[in-house]
DNA sequence: AATGAATGAGGATTCATTCAT
DNA sequence: GATGAATGAATCCTCATTCAT
């Protein structure tokens, strides 16, 4: 009986290392060796478990998106009422776990990856669709037919804040980011009366 | 018979080729040879004129930012009144010359480049500052003390629309983009009353 | 519950898989993993039983030579008279079991292996010697002193037909091959009168 | 004005080195670096000029076949009458330039390469066809309708002698080889009377 | 008996960069 | 002014082999 069950452990470590490495270097030009070393394994093992660099990067991306989605879902579950739902989505987007230096850098690079890799593109599109429908579902009761447009505005603003954050080295300002978007929302709600 | 004055011509061709190549590949992983070939010269010449790949990329970036700035300035000159100035900035941002598939891809990649290269970062920061002060200057007469916040909101939304556009292959929808941001502006203006 | 007597079974399966894999790929560039997978075991087991890739390949080679030798011997036993012996050797060489696409490919590759591995070389030399002495023994009563030369001619022709077969994908033409060599033999016999 | 015209020189050196290296190692498992080093250049240059290992090997093969073909043609030109033509082909096949330790090893490995590479296969098939038609053309006046069969016999015997030579390290015995095949031819000619 | 886990060594390939002309 | 020639360094990937269980 050989040592068993290492695969999920190694894969998780490698995925985490991938995100960290992309975050640290701010680029997709990360060598498999760097990732593997950070995960404490040989680069050969990384290839063994993932098949190739492309898949390693994708796994990292999937993880970031999954983490993000999970936090949004959790926030939604804990929210109350339509307005609460929208607030929850916005808050989750800038929550400390998501709105982190390395994660933001990773996001940025995933957009770049999507330019090249259809798989990466698909993942991002799916994420965007989910975000959109979440927002629309929550906004409908509040602003009716304008929901899709406002959803688009909120989503764009969130992404914009992310990309701008990527440019500034410092610790992300979650509160500032959140209030910027929420002010927008408030205005939209006031505006309809 | 040494050709005189070839340098600016070659450099311009190389810069243009750089942008095109980044746009076409959607990535900074462009080889100097590719760029040089597109410009119709040898890669050695590219090095001769620019010193290295880093500088070539930076020149491309500078060019994109300069083009963008020039268009904004031109729009501002032709504009009338504070509101006209803001409209002009928004319109220029999504004008067909700027809001183009390859240029958008280039922008995205410059944000990535900025993660690594201090020079690139500086260029982008300067661009953002100028954009911000342009917006604030125009907004001040309209909304007074809220101008900086609204400027931030507009800028974030513009960048967000750009990055989202980078994900979708099709021809950019300038009108949709512009009206999204302008609706936001309209709301802000209405909101103060 | 340790299974007893598994070793010969596994080894046989691995040897067979080796030949099949070489035949299928037409090359010695077969990974131990491929062989092991075809045999339904882990590559570690293959090493455990054989010691290394070199030995695995050699075992495959030994098997092919042994199969060949066994068929020749069987044919000799069933043959009648000197002429019958020679015919038997030729027929056995192109018998369907030996003159098969994958086996032919394996043969070819064993000649290559012999260039590198002294062991492989020795095996082939032994095979050739046996073939030669078998032929000479059968030919002596028929053509006396010319036996060695004719044996050499027959052997060369057989090998030549094999190598040429390796080049053409189709099903080997046993009859054509056999009659080519036997015509040569007939002529030799006629020629002495 | 850069250094010019190096390409054909380098390519020739690399091709020669390829053959030598295959001959020396007796295998296609030759690294591009080995070849390049023998040719006195970097492995990068080898890739630059040939595109990849596959093409390098093929160029080597092409060269061997071309050399062989050239020698056969030269021998044919210098020959007299039908019988002279056949003799010339046989003699050229075992001429010292062709029937050399490393060249023989290269031939053997090209047959292996042909198992994998359609291009290599095509080259060998072309060579065989030419050899066959050369032989048939020369044999027709001598033995009429039997020409194709005898041509096949001669060709098979030549290839067989080659492959057997590959197994024995020593200096090839050109005379022995030639007389073996020519005895076969003599017999065929005598036999028809 | 058997295997999943793991790696070190090596190889093809790419590319920015330099240099002589 | 311009380029073909050339390379060193780096990267992805493969694979035989070992080991603990």
Coordinates of C-alpha atoms in Angstrom, one line a residue, chain B residues 6-146:
Chain B
X6 CA 15.5 57.3 -41.2
X7 CA 15.5 57.0 -37.4
X8 CA 12.2 58.7 -36.6
X9 CA 10.5 56.8 -39.5
X10 CA 11.8 53.5 -38.3
X11 CA 11.0 54.2 -34.7
X12 CA 7.4 55.3 -35.5
X13 CA 6.9 52.1 -37.5
X14 CA 8.2 50.0 -34.7
X15 CA 6.0 51.7 -32.2
X16 CA 3.0 51.2 -34.3
X17 CA 3.9 47.6 -34.9
X18 CA 4.3 47.1 -31.2
X19 CA 0.8 48.2 -30.5
X20 CA -0.6 46.2 -33.3
X21 CA 1.3 43.1 -32.2
X22 CA 0.2 43.4 -28.6
X23 CA -3.3 44.0 -29.8
X24 CA -3.3 41.1 -32.1
X25 CA -1.8 38.6 -29.6
X26 CA -3.6 40.1 -26.6
X27 CA -0.5 39.7 -24.6
X28 CA 2.9 41.1 -23.8
X29 CA 4.5 37.9 -24.9
X30 CA 5.4 39.4 -28.2
X31 CA 8.8 38.7 -29.6
X32 CA 10.9 41.5 -30.8
X33 CA 11.2 39.7 -34.0
X34 CA 7.5 39.7 -34.5
X35 CA 7.4 43.4 -33.9
X36 CA 10.3 44.1 -36.2
X37 CA 8.9 41.9 -38.9
X38 CA 5.7 43.8 -38.8
X39 CA 7.6 47.0 -39.0
X40 CA 9.5 45.7 -41.9
X41 CA 12.9 45.8 -40.3
X42 CA 15.3 43.4 -38.6
X43 CA 15.1 42.8 -34.9
X44 CA 18.6 44.0 -34.5
X45 CA 17.5 47.4 -35.7
X46 CA 14.8 47.5 -33.1
X47 CA 17.3 46.9 -30.5
X48 CA 19.6 49.4 -32.0
X49 CA 17.0 52.1 -31.8
X50 CA 15.4 51.3 -28.6
X51 CA 18.0 49.6 -26.6
X52 CA 15.9 46.6 -25.5
X53 CA 12.5 45.0 -25.4
X54 CA 11.5 46.8 -22.3
X55 CA 12.0 50.2 -24.0
X56 CA 10.1 49.1 -27.1
X57 CA 7.1 48.1 -25.0
X58 CA 7.3 51.4 -23.1
X59 CA 7.4 53.4 -26.3
X60 CA 4.3 51.6 -27.4
X61 CA 2.6 52.4 -24.2
X62 CA 3.7 56.0 -24.3
X63 CA 2.2 56.2 -27.8
X64 CA -1.1 54.8 -26.7
X65 CA -1.3 57.2 -23.8
X66 CA -0.3 60.1 -25.9
X67 CA -2.9 59.3 -28.6
X68 CA -5.5 59.1 -25.9
X69 CA -4.4 62.3 -24.3
X70 CA -4.3 64.1 -27.6
X71 CA -7.9 63.1 -28.4
X72 CA -9.1 64.2 -25.1
X73 CA -7.4 67.5 -25.4
X74 CA -8.8 68.0 -28.9
X75 CA -12.3 67.2 -27.6
X76 CA -11.8 69.6 -24.7
X77 CA -10.8 72.4 -27.0
X78 CA -13.9 71.9 -29.0
X79 CA -16.2 71.8 -26.0
X80 CA -18.4 74.4 -24.5
X81 CA -19.0 75.0 -20.8
X82 CA -18.4 72.8 -17.8
X83 CA -20.9 70.1 -18.8
X84 CA -19.6 70.1 -22.3
X85 CA -16.1 69.5 -20.9
X86 CA -17.2 66.4 -19.0
X87 CA -19.1 65.1 -21.9
X88 CA -16.1 65.7 -24.1
X89 CA -13.9 63.6 -21.9
X90 CA -16.3 60.8 -21.7
X91 CA -16.9 60.9 -25.4
X92 CA -13.2 61.0 -26.2
X93 CA -12.7 57.9 -24.0
X94 CA -15.0 55.8 -26.1
X95 CA -14.3 57.5 -29.4
X96 CA -13.7 54.9 -32.2
X97 CA -10.0 55.7 -32.4
X98 CA -9.4 54.8 -28.7
X99 CA -12.1 52.3 -28.0
X100 CA -10.7 49.8 -30.5
X101 CA -10.2 46.1 -30.1
X102 CA -6.4 46.1 -30.3
X103 CA -6.0 49.4 -28.4
X104 CA -8.2 48.1 -25.6
X105 CA -6.1 44.9 -25.5
X106 CA -3.0 47.0 -25.3
X107 CA -4.3 49.1 -22.4
X108 CA -5.1 45.9 -20.5
X109 CA -1.6 44.7 -21.0
X110 CA -0.1 48.0 -20.0
X111 CA -1.8 47.6 -16.7
X112 CA 0.0 44.3 -16.4
X113 CA 3.3 45.8 -17.5
X114 CA 2.9 48.4 -14.8
X115 CA 2.9 45.6 -12.3
X116 CA 6.5 44.8 -13.2
X117 CA 7.9 48.0 -14.6
X118 CA 8.1 51.1 -12.5
X119 CA 8.4 53.2 -15.6
X120 CA 5.2 51.8 -17.0
X121 CA 3.5 52.3 -13.7
X122 CA 4.6 55.9 -13.6
X123 CA 3.2 56.5 -17.0
X124 CA -0.2 55.1 -16.1
X125 CA -0.3 57.0 -12.8
X126 CA 0.4 60.2 -14.7
X127 CA -2.4 59.4 -17.1
X128 CA -4.8 58.7 -14.3
X129 CA -3.8 61.9 -12.5
X130 CA -4.4 64.0 -15.6
X131 CA -7.7 62.3 -16.3
X132 CA -8.7 63.0 -12.7
X133 CA -7.8 66.6 -12.7
X134 CA -9.4 67.1 -16.0
X135 CA -12.6 65.7 -14.7
X136 CA -12.5 67.5 -11.4
X137 CA -11.8 70.8 -13.1
X138 CA -14.9 70.3 -15.3
X139 CA -17.1 69.0 -12.5
X140 CA -16.3 71.6 -9.9
X141 CA -18.6 74.2 -11.3
X142 CA -21.3 71.6 -11.6
X143 CA -21.2 69.8 -8.3
X144 CA -18.7 71.6 -6.2
X145 CA -17.2 69.5 -3.4
X146 CA -18.5 66.2 -4.7

